[in-house]
Structure formats: C-alpha cells, structure tokens
Short mmCIF file of C-alpha atoms in Angstrom, two decimals:
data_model
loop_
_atom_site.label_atom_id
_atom_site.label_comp_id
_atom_site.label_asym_id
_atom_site.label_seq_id
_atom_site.Cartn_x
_atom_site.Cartn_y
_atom_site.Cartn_z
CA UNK C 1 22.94 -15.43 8.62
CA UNK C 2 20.99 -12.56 7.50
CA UNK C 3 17.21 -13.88 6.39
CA UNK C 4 13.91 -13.17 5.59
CA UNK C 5 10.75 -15.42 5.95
CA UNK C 6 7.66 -13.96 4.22
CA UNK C 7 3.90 -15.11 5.07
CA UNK C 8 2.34 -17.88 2.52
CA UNK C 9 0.39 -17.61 -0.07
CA UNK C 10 -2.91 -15.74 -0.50
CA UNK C 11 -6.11 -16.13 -2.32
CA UNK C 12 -8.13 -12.69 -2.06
CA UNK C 13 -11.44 -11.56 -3.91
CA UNK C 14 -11.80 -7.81 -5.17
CA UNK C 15 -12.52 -5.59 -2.74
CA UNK C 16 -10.72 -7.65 0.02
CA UNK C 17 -7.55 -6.43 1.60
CA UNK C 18 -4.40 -8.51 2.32
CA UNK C 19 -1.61 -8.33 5.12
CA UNK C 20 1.70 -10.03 4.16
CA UNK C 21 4.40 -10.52 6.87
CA UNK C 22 8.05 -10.40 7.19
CA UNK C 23 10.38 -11.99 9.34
CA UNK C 24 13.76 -11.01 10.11
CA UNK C 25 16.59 -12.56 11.46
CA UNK C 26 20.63 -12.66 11.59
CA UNK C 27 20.84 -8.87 12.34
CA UNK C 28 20.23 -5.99 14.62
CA UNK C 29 16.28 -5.33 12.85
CA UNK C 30 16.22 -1.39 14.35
CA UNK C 31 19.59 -0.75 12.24
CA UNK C 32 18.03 -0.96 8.85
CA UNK C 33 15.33 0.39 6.29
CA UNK C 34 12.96 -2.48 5.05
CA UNK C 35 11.94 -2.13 1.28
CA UNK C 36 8.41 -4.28 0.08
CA UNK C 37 8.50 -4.65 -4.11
CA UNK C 38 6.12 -6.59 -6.30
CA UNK C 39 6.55 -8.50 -9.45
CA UNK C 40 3.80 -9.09 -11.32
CA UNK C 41 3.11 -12.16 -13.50
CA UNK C 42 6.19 -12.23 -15.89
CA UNK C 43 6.79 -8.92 -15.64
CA UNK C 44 9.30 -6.75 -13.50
CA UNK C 45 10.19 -4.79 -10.59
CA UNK C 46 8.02 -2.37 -9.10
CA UNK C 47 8.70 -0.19 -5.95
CA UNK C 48 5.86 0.25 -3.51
CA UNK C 49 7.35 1.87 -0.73
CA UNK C 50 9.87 1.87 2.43
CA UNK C 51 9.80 1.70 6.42
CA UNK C 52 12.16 2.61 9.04
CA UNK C 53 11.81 -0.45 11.73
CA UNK C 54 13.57 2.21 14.44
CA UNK C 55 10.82 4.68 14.59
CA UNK C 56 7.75 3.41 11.86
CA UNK C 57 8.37 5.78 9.57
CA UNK C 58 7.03 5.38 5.90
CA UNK C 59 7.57 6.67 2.46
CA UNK C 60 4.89 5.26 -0.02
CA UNK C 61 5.32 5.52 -3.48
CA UNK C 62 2.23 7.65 -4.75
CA UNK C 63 0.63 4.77 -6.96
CA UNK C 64 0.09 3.20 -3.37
CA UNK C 65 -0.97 6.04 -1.03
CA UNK C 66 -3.93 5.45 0.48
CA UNK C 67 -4.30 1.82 0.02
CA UNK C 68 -0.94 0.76 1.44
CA UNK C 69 0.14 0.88 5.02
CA UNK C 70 3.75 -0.34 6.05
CA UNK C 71 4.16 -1.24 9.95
CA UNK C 72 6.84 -3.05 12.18
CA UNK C 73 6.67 -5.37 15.35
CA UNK C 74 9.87 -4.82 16.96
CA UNK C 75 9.04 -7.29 19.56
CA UNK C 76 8.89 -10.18 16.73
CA UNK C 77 11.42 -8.50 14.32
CA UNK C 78 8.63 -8.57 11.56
CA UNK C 79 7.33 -5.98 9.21
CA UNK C 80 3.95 -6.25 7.75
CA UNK C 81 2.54 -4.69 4.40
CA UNK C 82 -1.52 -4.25 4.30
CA UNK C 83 -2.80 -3.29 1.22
CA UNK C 84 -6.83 -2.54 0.99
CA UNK C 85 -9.23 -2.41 -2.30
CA UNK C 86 -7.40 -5.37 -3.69
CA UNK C 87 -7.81 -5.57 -7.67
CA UNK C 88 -7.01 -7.64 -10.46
CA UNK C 89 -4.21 -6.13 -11.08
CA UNK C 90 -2.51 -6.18 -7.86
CA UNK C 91 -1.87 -9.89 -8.76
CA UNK C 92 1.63 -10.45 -8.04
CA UNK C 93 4.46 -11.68 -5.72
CA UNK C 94 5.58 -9.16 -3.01
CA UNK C 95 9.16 -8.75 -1.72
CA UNK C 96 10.55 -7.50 1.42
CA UNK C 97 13.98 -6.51 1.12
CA UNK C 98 16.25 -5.30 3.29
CA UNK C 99 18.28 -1.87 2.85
CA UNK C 100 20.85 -0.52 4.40
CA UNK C 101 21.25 1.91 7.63
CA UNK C 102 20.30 4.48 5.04
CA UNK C 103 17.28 5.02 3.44
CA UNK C 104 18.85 5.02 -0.37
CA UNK C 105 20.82 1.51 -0.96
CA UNK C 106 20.74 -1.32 -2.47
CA UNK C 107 18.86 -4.57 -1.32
CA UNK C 108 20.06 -7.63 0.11
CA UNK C 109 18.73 -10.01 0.82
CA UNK C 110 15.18 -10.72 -0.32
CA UNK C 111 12.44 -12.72 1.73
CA UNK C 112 11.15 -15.43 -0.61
CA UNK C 113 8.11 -13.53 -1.95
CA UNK C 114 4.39 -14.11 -1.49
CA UNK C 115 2.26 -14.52 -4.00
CA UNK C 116 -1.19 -12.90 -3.88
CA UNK C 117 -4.25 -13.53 -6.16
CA UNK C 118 -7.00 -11.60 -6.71
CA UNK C 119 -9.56 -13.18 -8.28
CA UNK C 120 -13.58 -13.44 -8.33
CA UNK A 1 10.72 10.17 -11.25
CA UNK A 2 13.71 8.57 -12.96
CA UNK A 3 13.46 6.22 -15.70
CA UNK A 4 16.08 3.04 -16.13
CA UNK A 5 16.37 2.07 -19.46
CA UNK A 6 18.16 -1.63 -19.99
CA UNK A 7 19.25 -2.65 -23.45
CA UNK A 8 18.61 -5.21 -25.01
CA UNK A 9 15.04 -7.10 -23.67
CA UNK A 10 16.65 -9.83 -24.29
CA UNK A 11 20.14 -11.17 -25.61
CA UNK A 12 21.36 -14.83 -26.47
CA UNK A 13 25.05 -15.54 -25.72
CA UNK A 14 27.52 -18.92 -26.17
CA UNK A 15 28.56 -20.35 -23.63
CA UNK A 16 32.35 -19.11 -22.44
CA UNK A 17 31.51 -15.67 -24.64
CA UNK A 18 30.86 -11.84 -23.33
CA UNK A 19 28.06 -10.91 -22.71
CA UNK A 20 26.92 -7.34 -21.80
CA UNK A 21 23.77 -5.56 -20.55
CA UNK A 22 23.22 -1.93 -20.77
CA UNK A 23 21.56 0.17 -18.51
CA UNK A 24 20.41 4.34 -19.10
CA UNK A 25 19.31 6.81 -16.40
CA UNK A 26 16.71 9.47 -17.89
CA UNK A 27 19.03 11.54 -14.80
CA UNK A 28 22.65 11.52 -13.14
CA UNK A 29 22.91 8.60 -10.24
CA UNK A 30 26.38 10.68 -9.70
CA UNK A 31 26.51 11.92 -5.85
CA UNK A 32 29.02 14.87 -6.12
CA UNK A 33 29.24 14.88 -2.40
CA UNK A 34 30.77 11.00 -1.77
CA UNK A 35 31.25 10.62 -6.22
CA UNK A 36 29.54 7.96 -5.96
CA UNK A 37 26.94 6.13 -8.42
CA UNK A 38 23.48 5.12 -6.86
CA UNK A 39 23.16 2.13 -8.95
CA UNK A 40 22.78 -1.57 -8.09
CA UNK A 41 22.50 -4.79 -10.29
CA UNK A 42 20.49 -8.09 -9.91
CA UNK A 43 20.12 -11.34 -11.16
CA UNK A 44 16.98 -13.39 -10.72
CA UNK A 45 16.20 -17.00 -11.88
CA UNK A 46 12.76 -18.18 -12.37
CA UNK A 47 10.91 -19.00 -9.25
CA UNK A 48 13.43 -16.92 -7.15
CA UNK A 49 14.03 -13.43 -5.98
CA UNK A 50 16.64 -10.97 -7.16
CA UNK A 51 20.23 -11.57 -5.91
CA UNK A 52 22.16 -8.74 -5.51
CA UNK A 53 24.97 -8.60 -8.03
CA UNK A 54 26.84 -5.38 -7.87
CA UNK A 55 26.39 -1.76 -6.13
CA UNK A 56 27.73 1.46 -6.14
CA UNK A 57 27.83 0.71 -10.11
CA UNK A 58 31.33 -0.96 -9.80
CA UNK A 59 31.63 -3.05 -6.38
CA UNK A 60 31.09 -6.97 -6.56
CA UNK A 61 28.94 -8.53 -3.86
CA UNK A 62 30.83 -10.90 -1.77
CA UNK A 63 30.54 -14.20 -3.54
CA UNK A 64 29.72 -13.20 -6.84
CA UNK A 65 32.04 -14.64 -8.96
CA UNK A 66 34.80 -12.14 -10.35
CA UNK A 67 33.54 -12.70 -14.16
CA UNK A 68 30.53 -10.20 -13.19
CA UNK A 69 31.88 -6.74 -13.08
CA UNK A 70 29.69 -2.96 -13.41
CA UNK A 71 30.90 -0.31 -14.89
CA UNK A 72 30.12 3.36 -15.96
CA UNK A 73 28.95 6.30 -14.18
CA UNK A 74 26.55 9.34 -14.58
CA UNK A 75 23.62 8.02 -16.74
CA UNK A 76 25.30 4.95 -18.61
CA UNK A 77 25.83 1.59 -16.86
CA UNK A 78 27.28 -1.72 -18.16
CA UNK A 79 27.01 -5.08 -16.43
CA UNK A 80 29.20 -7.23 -17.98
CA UNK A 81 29.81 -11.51 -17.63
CA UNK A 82 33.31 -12.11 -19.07
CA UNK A 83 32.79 -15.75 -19.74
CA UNK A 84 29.48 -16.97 -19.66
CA UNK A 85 28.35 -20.48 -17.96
CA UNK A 86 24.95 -22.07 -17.56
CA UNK A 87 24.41 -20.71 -14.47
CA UNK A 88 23.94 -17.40 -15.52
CA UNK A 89 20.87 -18.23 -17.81
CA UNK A 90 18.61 -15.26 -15.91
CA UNK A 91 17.19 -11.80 -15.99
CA UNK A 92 19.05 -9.12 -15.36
CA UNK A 93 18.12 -5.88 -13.32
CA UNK A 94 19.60 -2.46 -13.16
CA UNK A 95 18.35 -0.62 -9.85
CA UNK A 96 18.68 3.38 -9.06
CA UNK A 97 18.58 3.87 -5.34
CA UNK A 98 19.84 7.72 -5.89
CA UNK A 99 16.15 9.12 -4.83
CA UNK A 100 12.65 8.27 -4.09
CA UNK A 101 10.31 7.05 -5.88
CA UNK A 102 13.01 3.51 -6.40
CA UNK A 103 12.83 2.53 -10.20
CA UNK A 104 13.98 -0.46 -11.88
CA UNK A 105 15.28 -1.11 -15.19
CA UNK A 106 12.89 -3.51 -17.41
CA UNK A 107 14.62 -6.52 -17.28
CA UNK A 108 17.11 -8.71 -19.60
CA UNK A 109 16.40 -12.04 -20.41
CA UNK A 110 19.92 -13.63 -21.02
CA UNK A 111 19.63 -17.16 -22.44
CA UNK A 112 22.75 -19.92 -23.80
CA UNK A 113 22.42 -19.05 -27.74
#
C-alpha cells in the first residue's frame, strides 16, 4: 500500500537548521508531486511548499523562500525538507503528503509527521 | 492568495444527529475548463495526520463511510455527516488546491454534545 515514513523527532536550538526525511513506498515515486505542511502546536494547516520527485523542481511558498530547500533521492524514494535559521516559532510537526500526477490536488496519504522543537 | 473561511470554530452535535461544516473561498475554486471545484476535505484526530475525506468538493474517498458527503461549488462548500457516531469526534479541514500558494481553512472542532 501507498505509505509514508517520516524521520523522528528533533530537538534544535535557534539558529540551527533541521533536515526532515520522507520515505515513500507502494507507488511509482517519479509519478507524483510531494507536498511538506506544518501544524503548529494546536493550531492548523499551513502550506510550505511543493516538489516534483521527476525532475527536482520546487515551488516555495514566499513565507519560506530562502530558508527552505525541498530535494529528492530517487535512488531511496525519499524527499527531504531543510529548513535553516530555525526559530521559536517554527515549532511544529511537519507533513509530507503526497499529491497527485498534477501539481494542484488533493493529498493522500500523509507521512506520520515530525515534530521539531526549537528551543534555547 | 486565497482565503478559506470554515464556519463554525467549533460545533457540538448528538450522537445519530446532522451535523454540518461550512467552508467560504475569498475566490471561485470553479475550473471552467473541466467544471470542476478545487476543493478537498479532511478529518484529523488528535495525535494523527489529516485523512482525506472528500475531493473535487463532492467525491467520497474510497472507504469513507457514505454518511460523509461535500457539497457546493464556486465559493461555498458544505461537508456534511448525516448521522453522527463517536468516531467522528475530530477537526475538520477544508483545503483549496485551485492555485498556489495552498491554503487551508481554520479548522472545526466537532465534539459529541
């Protein structure tokens, strides 16, 4: 079946930067867009950005340019998501999700999450 | 970029009653081209990621139970559970996939009244 298996958990001071994996398995992973959303501490949904596993191609959503980079291992089926000039803020769990052969669909499934904390 | 609007934040509900969450585009998720809507749903439990509910506004998942159906089109959405069970204690998520930048409705908290 169709799944993804994110990285573990992270503990990160300010300043750091982070690098969360995602795993894919159950399909062909060239064939479809890969989605990474966070959810911050009881709060909801927010969009950070989008890769195309066939070529590498990115579209970040413009809170995240600059500090967010979005790559692929086609050899391990895995997608990565680096984010630098980690803040309080950026406390959350991040998503991978999967899209469709598209770039504009819905998402299913999601990986698990992985919660990052940024803390001093 | 397009704001989702849900209504209500949150909404308590018997069990075996309607219940029904609202969602608002501040644009058209209308396609003219294919007339279709660029609108997904979600349900997420504590501890869990979203599930994907419903897409294209109207079409059920496979294996979501038929007493989750979407409706509307254009700007106004309505996820509806016909009869609701314990299992559906969750937030709810409307999801606009029509362009770039991806926005999310807020969230509603649906709880056993």
């Amino acid at each position: 079946q169709v799944q993804l298996v994110q990285s573990g958990a992270e503990v990160k001071k300010p300043g750091a930067s982070v690098k969360v994996s995602c795993k894919a398995s159950g399909y062909t992973f060239s064939s479809y867009y890969m989605h990474w959303v966070r959810q911050a501490p009881g709060q909801g949904l927010e969009w950070m950005g989008i890769i195309n596993p066939s070529g590498g191609r990115t579209n970040y959503t413009q809170k995240f340019q600059g500090r967010v980079i979005m790559t692929r291992d086609t050899s391990t089926n895995t997608v990565y998501m680096e984010m630098r000039s980690l803040r309080s803020e950026d406390t959350a769990v991040y998503y991978c999700a999967r899209g469709y052969s598209s770039s504009l669909s819905w998402f299913d499934p999601w990986g698990q999450g992985t919660l990052v904390t940024v803390s001093s | 970029d397009i704001v989702m609007t849900q209504s209500p934040d949150s909404l308590a509900v018997s069990l075996g009653e309607r219940a029904t969450i609202n969602c608002k585009s501040s644009q058209s998720l209308l396609y003219s081209s294919n007339n279709k809507n660029y609108l997904a749903w979600y349900q997420q439990k504590p501890g869990q990621p979203p599930k994907l509910l419903i897409y294209w506004a109207s079409t059920r998942e496979s294996g979501v139970p038929a007493r989750f159906s979407g409706s509307g089109s254009g700007t106004d959405f309505t996820l509806t559970i016909s009869s609701l069970q314990a299992e559906d204690v969750a937030v709810y998520y409307c999801h606009q996939f029509y362009t770039t930048p991806i926005t999310f409705g807020q969230g509603t908290k649906l709880e056993i009244k």
